[in-house]
Amino acid sequence: MSESVRLVCPAGRKYVETWAGYALVILGLVTVIVDPGHWANITLGVLLALGGIASAVHGHMIKNPVLEFDGEELRYERGDYVVEVAFRDIGSYHLLPGRIRSLGLYDRTGRPKLFPSLAGRRTARRYLPLTGITNPAKVETFMSAAGIPPHQRSLSG
């Protein structure tokens, strides 16, 4: 069996929520330490610390999208949502630009592959969402290492 290669897409929201939570906890502690004799400072400090703990815990719970391939299949995982596509079914790929980058896969005839919806809002989607701060060059390098060529979007063929 061949070794698998992984690409973990960074989630900016995860880092922002986690570090903002830590900052709120520290701010809450500082608020209590500055004037521990006044009830308003203690109340504000406790509320800031509780909000910070909630934000940090929620930030740690956010799952980063992961692309992985081994010799037989390409695997996309985002939390509990998992898509496995055999290499023989993939003809090319296209990285969609935008606020949240997405990966579109095409079969050997050039038709887009359909995937089940992430949240059940639609019956199918034509792309796999990555994250907004995913480096397109890393995705292109990953896909070329997997042996999947980019999708030619020209009309002349």
Backbone as ProteinMPNN parsed JSONL, in Angstrom:
{"seq_chain_A": "MSESVRLVCPAGRKYVETWAGYALVILGLVTVIVDPGHWANITLGVLLALGGIASAVHGHMIKNPVLEFDGEELRYERGDYVVEVAFRDIGSYHLLPGRIRSLGLYDRTGRPKLFPSLAGRRTARRYLPLTGITNPAKVETFMSAAGIPPHQRSLSG", "coords_chain_A": {"N_chain_A": [[0.839, -1.171, 0.0], [0.534, 2.228, -0.773], [1.998, 5.243, 0.568], [0.079, 7.757, 2.214], [-0.703, 11.168, 1.341], [-1.201, 14.302, 2.818], [-3.075, 17.337, 2.899], [-3.723, 19.926, 4.885], [-6.054, 22.361, 5.19], [-5.776, 25.651, 6.277], [-7.845, 27.17, 8.724], [-8.961, 30.275, 9.106], [-10.891, 31.399, 10.778], [-10.884, 29.661, 12.92], [-8.41, 30.184, 14.171], [-8.737, 32.898, 14.829], [-10.987, 32.9, 16.571], [-10.001, 31.271, 18.632], [-7.644, 32.607, 19.576], [-8.76, 35.117, 20.21], [-10.448, 34.355, 22.245], [-8.579, 33.517, 24.2], [-7.407, 36.025, 24.662], [-9.578, 37.441, 25.751], [-9.958, 36.022, 28.136], [-7.576, 36.631, 29.478], [-7.877, 39.419, 29.628], [-10.128, 39.533, 31.28], [-9.064, 38.445, 33.655], [-7.122, 40.384, 34.237], [-8.795, 42.589, 34.65], [-10.096, 41.877, 37.029], [-7.895, 41.696, 38.743], [-6.886, 44.317, 38.794], [-8.703, 45.953, 40.316], [-9.852, 44.398, 42.753], [-11.649, 44.849, 44.785], [-14.054, 45.98, 44.092], [-17.379, 45.313, 43.173], [-18.306, 45.574, 40.517], [-16.051, 45.382, 38.876], [-15.277, 42.753, 39.404], [-17.521, 41.344, 38.498], [-17.517, 42.126, 35.752], [-15.002, 41.12, 35.025], [-15.349, 38.353, 35.411], [-17.406, 37.828, 33.565], [-16.086, 38.531, 31.15], [-14.033, 36.59, 31.196], [-15.545, 34.201, 31.104], [-16.824, 34.503, 28.61], [-14.541, 34.503, 27.022], [-13.534, 31.918, 27.481], [-15.607, 30.392, 26.369], [-15.414, 31.229, 23.682], [-12.796, 30.374, 23.038], [-13.015, 27.587, 23.393], [-14.955, 26.984, 21.441], [-13.515, 27.757, 19.178], [-11.451, 25.848, 19.182], [-12.941, 23.629, 18.514], [-13.594, 23.825, 15.841], [-13.307, 22.284, 12.746], [-10.694, 21.712, 10.473], [-10.63, 21.652, 6.894], [-9.511, 18.757, 5.14], [-7.484, 17.449, 2.637], [-6.613, 14.401, 1.16], [-4.6, 11.894, -0.302], [-4.015, 8.596, -1.464], [-2.608, 5.793, -3.125], [-4.918, 4.964, -4.464], [-7.281, 6.506, -4.096], [-8.819, 9.766, -3.739], [-9.397, 11.709, -0.932], [-11.609, 13.732, 0.878], [-12.128, 15.549, 3.768], [-14.081, 17.07, 6.195], [-14.743, 17.751, 9.229], [-17.389, 15.74, 10.178], [-18.106, 15.185, 7.636], [-17.314, 13.353, 4.853], [-15.748, 12.657, 1.803], [-14.967, 10.324, -0.612], [-13.211, 9.647, -3.491], [-12.473, 7.647, -6.206], [-9.386, 7.431, -8.013], [-9.584, 6.686, -10.681], [-11.946, 7.788, -11.446], [-11.575, 10.495, -11.621], [-10.882, 13.155, -13.731], [-9.86, 15.754, -14.018], [-9.168, 18.873, -12.267], [-10.409, 21.926, -10.783], [-9.625, 24.928, -9.254], [-11.654, 26.954, -7.532], [-11.959, 30.44, -7.332], [-12.493, 32.982, -4.791], [-14.175, 34.215, -1.812], [-14.306, 32.059, -0.076], [-12.325, 29.548, -0.931], [-12.76, 26.857, -3.248], [-12.755, 23.447, -4.337], [-13.176, 22.054, -7.388], [-13.995, 19.051, -8.96], [-13.621, 17.073, -11.887], [-14.953, 14.594, -14.094], [-13.606, 12.072, -16.352], [-14.672, 12.743, -18.805], [-15.029, 15.436, -18.675], [-17.178, 16.509, -17.35], [-18.589, 18.092, -14.455], [-18.132, 16.69, -11.207], [-20.57, 15.596, -8.868], [-21.345, 16.197, -5.48], [-22.64, 15.171, -2.286], [-24.548, 17.481, -0.296], [-23.119, 19.62, 2.241], [-24.528, 20.621, 4.469], [-27.106, 19.779, 4.094], [-28.685, 21.576, 2.793], [-28.92, 21.693, 0.088], [-29.444, 19.398, -2.616], [-27.219, 18.485, -3.969], [-23.784, 19.37, -4.628], [-21.263, 20.975, -6.6], [-18.671, 21.259, -5.897], [-15.971, 21.145, -3.5], [-15.724, 22.672, -0.479], [-12.985, 24.599, 0.619], [-10.875, 26.645, 2.491], [-10.805, 30.219, 3.026], [-8.21, 31.202, 3.39], [-6.594, 29.362, 2.264], [-3.759, 28.471, 0.498], [-3.505, 28.812, -2.927], [-1.378, 27.836, -4.485], [-0.344, 25.749, -2.958], [-2.454, 23.918, -3.076], [-2.48, 23.374, -5.823], [0.071, 22.204, -6.069], [-0.334, 19.96, -4.459], [-2.363, 18.634, -5.907], [-0.996, 18.124, -8.308], [0.951, 16.417, -7.346], [-0.66, 14.298, -6.76], [-1.231, 13.544, -9.278], [-3.254, 14.602, -10.812], [-4.472, 16.514, -13.393], [-4.866, 20.101, -14.091], [-8.066, 21.533, -14.907], [-8.896, 22.261, -18.199], [-10.127, 25.208, -19.302], [-10.725, 26.411, -21.671], [-12.517, 27.266, -24.688], [-11.705, 26.413, -27.127], [-10.624, 23.962, -26.842]], "CA_chain_A": [[0.0, 0.0, 0.0], [1.341, 3.438, -0.859], [1.847, 6.189, 1.668], [-0.876, 8.816, 1.904], [-0.22, 12.536, 1.433], [-2.286, 15.125, 3.357], [-3.035, 18.791, 2.848], [-4.678, 20.485, 5.836], [-6.34, 23.751, 4.845], [-5.904, 26.434, 7.503], [-9.121, 27.86, 8.919], [-8.693, 31.538, 9.77], [-11.864, 31.599, 11.845], [-10.445, 28.855, 14.054], [-7.347, 30.907, 14.865], [-9.276, 34.148, 15.371], [-11.814, 32.609, 17.741], [-9.175, 30.723, 19.701], [-6.797, 33.646, 20.171], [-9.626, 36.13, 20.823], [-10.889, 33.773, 23.51], [-7.469, 33.632, 25.15], [-7.25, 37.442, 24.998], [-10.668, 37.811, 26.651], [-9.694, 35.431, 29.446], [-6.524, 37.443, 30.096], [-8.475, 40.711, 29.952], [-10.978, 39.317, 32.448], [-8.208, 38.296, 34.831], [-6.529, 41.692, 34.522], [-9.856, 43.434, 35.186], [-10.307, 41.503, 38.427], [-6.672, 41.972, 39.507], [-6.701, 45.764, 38.935], [-9.476, 46.445, 41.455], [-10.661, 43.264, 43.201], [-12.562, 45.216, 45.856], [-15.324, 46.525, 43.592], [-18.199, 44.241, 42.594], [-18.448, 45.755, 39.062], [-14.847, 44.818, 38.246], [-15.329, 41.29, 39.524], [-18.557, 40.875, 37.569], [-17.025, 42.303, 34.389], [-13.901, 40.178, 34.807], [-15.894, 36.99, 35.288], [-18.117, 37.754, 32.276], [-15.075, 38.494, 30.088], [-13.358, 35.29, 31.232], [-16.475, 33.17, 30.623], [-16.948, 34.68, 27.159], [-13.285, 34.062, 26.421], [-13.468, 30.446, 27.534], [-16.552, 29.883, 25.364], [-14.853, 31.49, 22.351], [-11.629, 29.51, 22.828], [-13.481, 26.197, 23.222], [-15.582, 26.888, 20.125], [-12.444, 27.826, 18.187], [-10.763, 24.547, 19.129], [-13.834, 22.605, 17.966], [-13.733, 23.998, 14.392], [-12.509, 21.298, 12.006], [-10.075, 22.169, 9.234], [-10.779, 20.72, 5.771], [-8.309, 17.981, 4.852], [-7.41, 16.676, 1.398], [-5.651, 13.319, 1.335], [-4.641, 10.876, -1.345], [-3.091, 7.475, -1.462], [-2.496, 5.289, -4.49], [-6.178, 4.534, -5.052], [-8.398, 7.437, -4.008], [-8.699, 11.1, -3.166], [-10.307, 11.789, 0.209], [-11.859, 15.066, 1.423], [-12.751, 15.403, 5.079], [-14.343, 18.309, 6.932], [-15.552, 17.308, 10.362], [-18.006, 14.433, 9.945], [-18.39, 15.068, 6.199], [-16.2, 12.684, 4.189], [-15.968, 12.271, 0.408], [-13.893, 9.511, -1.166], [-13.37, 9.511, -4.931], [-11.413, 6.835, -6.8], [-8.611, 8.161, -9.014], [-10.026, 6.362, -12.039], [-13.13, 8.606, -11.725], [-11.21, 11.913, -11.679], [-10.149, 13.524, -14.939], [-9.15, 17.01, -13.791], [-9.675, 19.666, -11.148], [-10.399, 23.38, -10.95], [-9.691, 25.629, -7.984], [-12.552, 28.096, -7.677], [-11.563, 31.579, -6.495], [-13.579, 33.585, -4.03], [-13.942, 34.427, -0.387], [-13.971, 30.717, 0.395], [-11.881, 28.77, -2.085], [-13.375, 25.544, -3.363], [-12.115, 22.548, -5.278], [-14.101, 21.366, -8.269], [-13.429, 17.878, -9.624], [-14.293, 16.721, -13.133], [-14.693, 13.217, -14.514], [-12.73, 11.967, -17.53], [-15.322, 13.359, -19.966], [-15.061, 16.879, -18.482], [-18.365, 16.925, -16.603], [-18.295, 18.253, -13.027], [-18.617, 15.659, -10.296], [-21.522, 16.091, -7.881], [-21.13, 15.685, -4.133], [-23.763, 15.484, -1.401], [-24.43, 18.765, 0.396], [-22.529, 19.593, 3.582], [-25.489, 20.916, 5.531], [-28.426, 19.323, 3.715], [-29.464, 22.665, 2.211], [-29.132, 21.373, -1.324], [-29.324, 17.965, -2.853], [-25.862, 18.177, -4.428], [-22.933, 20.512, -4.931], [-20.256, 20.641, -7.604], [-17.349, 21.619, -5.407], [-15.674, 20.833, -2.11], [-15.235, 23.922, 0.098], [-11.742, 24.626, 1.381], [-10.988, 27.835, 3.33], [-10.404, 31.441, 2.35], [-6.778, 31.463, 3.461], [-5.866, 28.262, 1.647], [-2.853, 28.929, -0.54], [-3.787, 28.094, -4.175], [-0.176, 27.142, -4.952], [-0.243, 24.482, -2.226], [-3.461, 23.001, -3.618], [-1.989, 22.963, -7.14], [1.171, 21.271, -5.84], [-0.932, 18.732, -3.939], [-3.052, 17.931, -6.99], [-0.011, 17.61, -9.256], [1.568, 15.251, -6.706], [-1.635, 13.217, -6.889], [-1.299, 13.175, -10.687], [-4.509, 15.09, -11.389], [-4.17, 17.754, -14.115], [-5.876, 21.16, -13.987], [-9.136, 21.499, -15.916], [-8.735, 23.237, -19.256], [-11.411, 25.917, -19.384], [-10.853, 27.115, -22.952], [-13.553, 26.755, -25.589], [-11.092, 25.834, -28.319], [-10.331, 22.566, -26.54]], "C_chain_A": [[0.889, 1.241, 0.0], [1.042, 4.361, 0.311], [0.889, 7.309, 1.273], [-0.222, 10.179, 2.114], [-1.407, 13.4, 1.838], [-2.011, 16.597, 3.133], [-4.128, 19.287, 3.788], [-4.835, 21.96, 5.505], [-6.517, 24.562, 6.126], [-7.242, 27.16, 7.564], [-8.866, 29.124, 9.734], [-9.621, 31.79, 10.932], [-11.472, 30.831, 13.1], [-9.403, 29.617, 14.866], [-7.864, 32.187, 15.511], [-10.097, 33.878, 16.632], [-10.983, 32.102, 18.909], [-8.359, 31.822, 20.382], [-7.619, 34.777, 20.785], [-10.156, 35.625, 22.167], [-9.811, 33.856, 24.574], [-7.293, 35.081, 25.602], [-8.345, 37.901, 25.958], [-10.474, 37.234, 28.056], [-8.639, 36.26, 30.182], [-7.072, 38.806, 30.507], [-9.387, 40.605, 31.177], [-10.165, 39.178, 33.72], [-7.579, 39.629, 35.226], [-7.566, 42.63, 35.137], [-10.106, 43.131, 36.656], [-9.088, 41.875, 39.274], [-6.494, 43.472, 39.764], [-7.448, 46.31, 40.152], [-10.397, 45.33, 41.951], [-11.687, 43.623, 44.274], [-13.913, 45.709, 45.38], [-16.099, 45.428, 42.866], [-18.328, 44.358, 41.081], [-17.239, 45.185, 38.326], [-14.854, 43.297, 38.3], [-16.352, 40.724, 38.556], [-18.094, 40.98, 36.123], [-15.912, 41.315, 34.067], [-14.381, 38.756, 34.607], [-16.624, 36.83, 33.957], [-17.136, 37.705, 31.1], [-14.378, 37.136, 30.029], [-14.273, 34.178, 30.719], [-16.69, 33.267, 29.117], [-15.701, 34.224, 26.432], [-13.139, 32.551, 26.401], [-14.395, 29.851, 26.487], [-16.005, 30.071, 23.954], [-13.669, 30.57, 22.055], [-12.045, 28.054, 22.609], [-14.122, 26.022, 21.852], [-14.528, 26.938, 19.024], [-11.692, 26.51, 18.051], [-11.624, 23.464, 18.486], [-14.013, 22.721, 16.449], [-12.785, 23.036, 13.688], [-11.96, 21.91, 10.718], [-10.363, 21.165, 8.121], [-9.44, 20.036, 5.466], [-8.479, 17.274, 3.516], [-6.323, 15.627, 1.586], [-5.747, 12.38, 0.14], [-3.643, 9.791, -1.037], [-3.076, 6.949, -2.89], [-3.81, 5.021, -5.195], [-7.276, 5.585, -5.062], [-7.988, 8.79, -3.439], [-9.763, 11.198, -2.083], [-10.383, 13.239, 0.678], [-12.596, 14.877, 2.731], [-12.89, 16.786, 5.716], [-15.3, 17.963, 8.058], [-16.069, 15.908, 10.124], [-18.273, 14.171, 8.471], [-17.156, 14.503, 5.496], [-16.618, 12.32, 2.772], [-14.747, 11.493, -0.05], [-14.186, 9.293, -2.643], [-12.193, 8.709, -5.466], [-10.696, 7.628, -7.889], [-9.086, 7.891, -10.434], [-11.249, 7.193, -12.45], [-12.824, 10.099, -11.859], [-10.407, 12.178, -12.939], [-9.316, 14.77, -14.744], [-9.773, 17.736, -12.603], [-9.655, 21.135, -11.533], [-10.535, 24.005, -9.574], [-10.5, 26.893, -8.186], [-12.105, 29.234, -6.776], [-12.755, 32.085, -5.696], [-13.215, 33.732, -2.58], [-13.603, 33.106, 0.301], [-13.599, 29.902, -0.831], [-12.529, 27.389, -2.056], [-12.665, 24.754, -4.436], [-13.193, 21.838, -6.08], [-13.388, 20.21, -8.954], [-14.276, 17.539, -10.838], [-13.976, 15.274, -13.472], [-13.875, 13.23, -15.807], [-13.344, 12.582, -18.786], [-15.423, 14.88, -19.834], [-16.29, 17.389, -17.77], [-18.015, 17.078, -15.126], [-18.89, 17.118, -12.204], [-19.545, 16.312, -9.28], [-21.26, 15.402, -6.547], [-22.357, 15.998, -3.288], [-23.501, 16.793, -0.656], [-23.828, 18.588, 1.781], [-23.586, 19.724, 4.671], [-26.909, 20.485, 5.178], [-29.284, 20.422, 3.113], [-29.787, 22.412, 0.747], [-28.978, 19.879, -1.503], [-27.916, 17.593, -3.29], [-25.107, 19.479, -4.658], [-21.833, 20.05, -5.874], [-18.847, 20.942, -7.141], [-17.208, 21.19, -3.954], [-15.085, 22.089, -1.479], [-13.941, 23.72, 0.88], [-11.867, 25.791, 2.359], [-10.459, 29.037, 2.567], [-8.918, 31.707, 2.381], [-5.946, 30.282, 2.952], [-5.029, 28.805, 0.5], [-3.117, 28.131, -1.828], [-2.578, 27.319, -4.709], [-0.004, 25.802, -4.239], [-1.248, 23.461, -2.746], [-3.009, 22.489, -4.984], [-0.84, 21.971, -7.012], [0.643, 19.929, -5.351], [-1.581, 17.935, -5.068], [-2.068, 17.402, -8.035], [0.731, 16.41, -8.671], [0.632, 14.043, -6.782], [-1.753, 12.748, -8.338], [-2.579, 13.611, -11.367], [-4.229, 16.419, -12.084], [-5.237, 18.824, -13.886], [-6.868, 21.074, -15.144], [-8.895, 22.602, -16.93], [-10.079, 23.899, -19.502], [-11.579, 26.657, -20.703], [-11.912, 26.473, -23.829], [-12.959, 26.076, -26.818], [-10.635, 24.397, -28.1], [-8.912, 22.351, -26.335]], "O_chain_A": [[1.895, 1.282, 0.709], [-0.006, 4.276, 0.95], [0.891, 7.756, 0.126], [0.679, 10.336, 2.938], [-2.496, 13.261, 1.281], [-0.865, 17.046, 3.171], [-5.316, 19.096, 3.525], [-3.866, 22.718, 5.536], [-7.329, 24.196, 6.976], [-7.709, 27.701, 6.562], [-8.583, 29.044, 10.929], [-9.208, 32.329, 11.959], [-11.701, 31.298, 14.215], [-9.492, 29.691, 16.092], [-7.466, 32.521, 16.626], [-9.919, 34.554, 17.645], [-11.239, 32.468, 20.056], [-8.378, 31.954, 21.605], [-7.206, 35.346, 21.796], [-10.292, 36.399, 23.114], [-10.087, 34.22, 25.717], [-7.057, 35.341, 26.782], [-8.074, 38.668, 26.882], [-10.793, 37.889, 29.048], [-8.791, 36.555, 31.368], [-6.775, 39.296, 31.596], [-9.404, 41.505, 32.017], [-10.534, 39.733, 34.756], [-7.51, 39.963, 36.409], [-7.244, 43.389, 36.051], [-10.309, 44.052, 37.447], [-9.243, 42.325, 40.409], [-6.009, 43.864, 40.825], [-6.87, 47.059, 40.94], [-11.582, 45.308, 41.618], [-12.514, 42.786, 44.636], [-14.835, 45.846, 46.185], [-15.54, 44.702, 42.045], [-18.451, 43.335, 40.408], [-17.389, 44.573, 37.268], [-14.474, 42.637, 37.334], [-16.085, 39.737, 37.87], [-18.254, 40.036, 35.35], [-15.876, 40.741, 32.978], [-13.882, 38.038, 33.74], [-16.476, 35.806, 33.291], [-17.328, 36.931, 30.162], [-14.158, 36.594, 28.946], [-13.824, 33.305, 29.978], [-16.734, 32.25, 28.424], [-15.781, 33.631, 25.356], [-12.673, 31.976, 25.417], [-14.018, 28.909, 25.789], [-16.117, 29.172, 23.12], [-13.552, 30.046, 20.948], [-11.496, 27.369, 21.745], [-13.868, 25.029, 21.171], [-14.647, 26.222, 18.031], [-11.337, 26.102, 16.946], [-11.093, 22.482, 17.967], [-14.537, 21.795, 15.829], [-11.596, 22.985, 14.003], [-12.694, 22.553, 9.967], [-10.346, 19.957, 8.361], [-8.38, 20.66, 5.528], [-9.476, 16.591, 3.282], [-5.247, 15.921, 2.106], [-6.836, 12.106, -0.364], [-2.589, 10.02, -0.444], [-3.522, 7.658, -3.792], [-3.825, 4.865, -6.416], [-8.129, 5.565, -5.949], [-6.968, 8.931, -2.764], [-10.91, 10.808, -2.301], [-9.358, 13.897, 0.855], [-13.574, 14.133, 2.799], [-11.936, 17.563, 5.765], [-16.514, 17.892, 7.863], [-15.288, 14.985, 9.895], [-18.629, 13.055, 8.095], [-16.081, 15.103, 5.539], [-17.688, 11.753, 2.552], [-13.617, 11.956, 0.108], [-15.26, 8.818, -3.011], [-11.039, 9.053, -5.207], [-11.323, 8.407, -8.606], [-9.002, 8.767, -11.296], [-11.562, 7.3, -13.636], [-13.717, 10.885, -12.176], [-9.393, 11.528, -13.196], [-8.193, 14.852, -15.241], [-10.757, 17.286, -12.018], [-8.978, 21.538, -12.479], [-11.441, 23.664, -8.814], [-10.09, 27.795, -8.916], [-11.891, 29.027, -5.581], [-13.889, 31.656, -5.912], [-12.1, 33.42, -2.163], [-12.719, 33.051, 1.156], [-14.449, 29.601, -1.669], [-12.807, 26.831, -0.995], [-12.046, 25.322, -5.336], [-14.019, 21.112, -5.527], [-12.287, 20.383, -9.475], [-15.497, 17.698, -10.821], [-12.886, 14.78, -13.184], [-13.498, 14.296, -16.293], [-12.624, 12.909, -19.73], [-15.855, 15.55, -20.772], [-16.436, 18.6, -17.598], [-17.233, 16.291, -14.592], [-19.997, 16.649, -12.467], [-19.326, 17.455, -8.879], [-20.991, 14.202, -6.486], [-23.045, 16.987, -3.542], [-22.349, 17.157, -0.42], [-23.998, 17.548, 2.417], [-23.54, 19.016, 5.678], [-27.838, 20.809, 5.917], [-30.487, 20.234, 2.936], [-30.81, 22.869, 0.237], [-28.443, 19.187, -0.637], [-27.461, 16.485, -3.005], [-25.7, 20.54, -4.854], [-21.515, 18.863, -5.932], [-17.914, 20.882, -7.942], [-18.194, 20.911, -3.272], [-14.024, 22.537, -1.914], [-13.818, 22.8, 1.689], [-12.905, 25.91, 3.011], [-9.746, 28.887, 1.574], [-8.398, 32.375, 1.487], [-4.739, 30.218, 3.186], [-5.536, 29.517, -0.367], [-2.972, 26.908, -1.83], [-2.741, 26.262, -5.318], [0.435, 24.827, -4.849], [-0.934, 22.275, -2.847], [-3.14, 21.299, -5.272], [-0.778, 20.999, -7.765], [1.119, 18.878, -5.781], [-1.384, 16.725, -5.181], [-2.293, 16.329, -8.594], [1.1, 15.491, -9.402], [1.087, 12.902, -6.86], [-2.307, 11.681, -8.603], [-2.954, 13.048, -12.396], [-3.789, 17.365, -11.432], [-6.373, 18.507, -13.531], [-6.533, 20.595, -16.228], [-8.709, 23.76, -16.554], [-11.051, 23.238, -19.866], [-12.501, 27.461, -20.834], [-12.173, 25.275, -23.724], [-13.619, 25.268, -27.471], [-10.298, 23.695, -29.053], [-8.489, 21.226, -26.07]]}, "name": "protein", "num_of_chains": 1, "seq": "MSESVRLVCPAGRKYVETWAGYALVILGLVTVIVDPGHWANITLGVLLALGGIASAVHGHMIKNPVLEFDGEELRYERGDYVVEVAFRDIGSYHLLPGRIRSLGLYDRTGRPKLFPSLAGRRTARRYLPLTGITNPAKVETFMSAAGIPPHQRSLSG"}
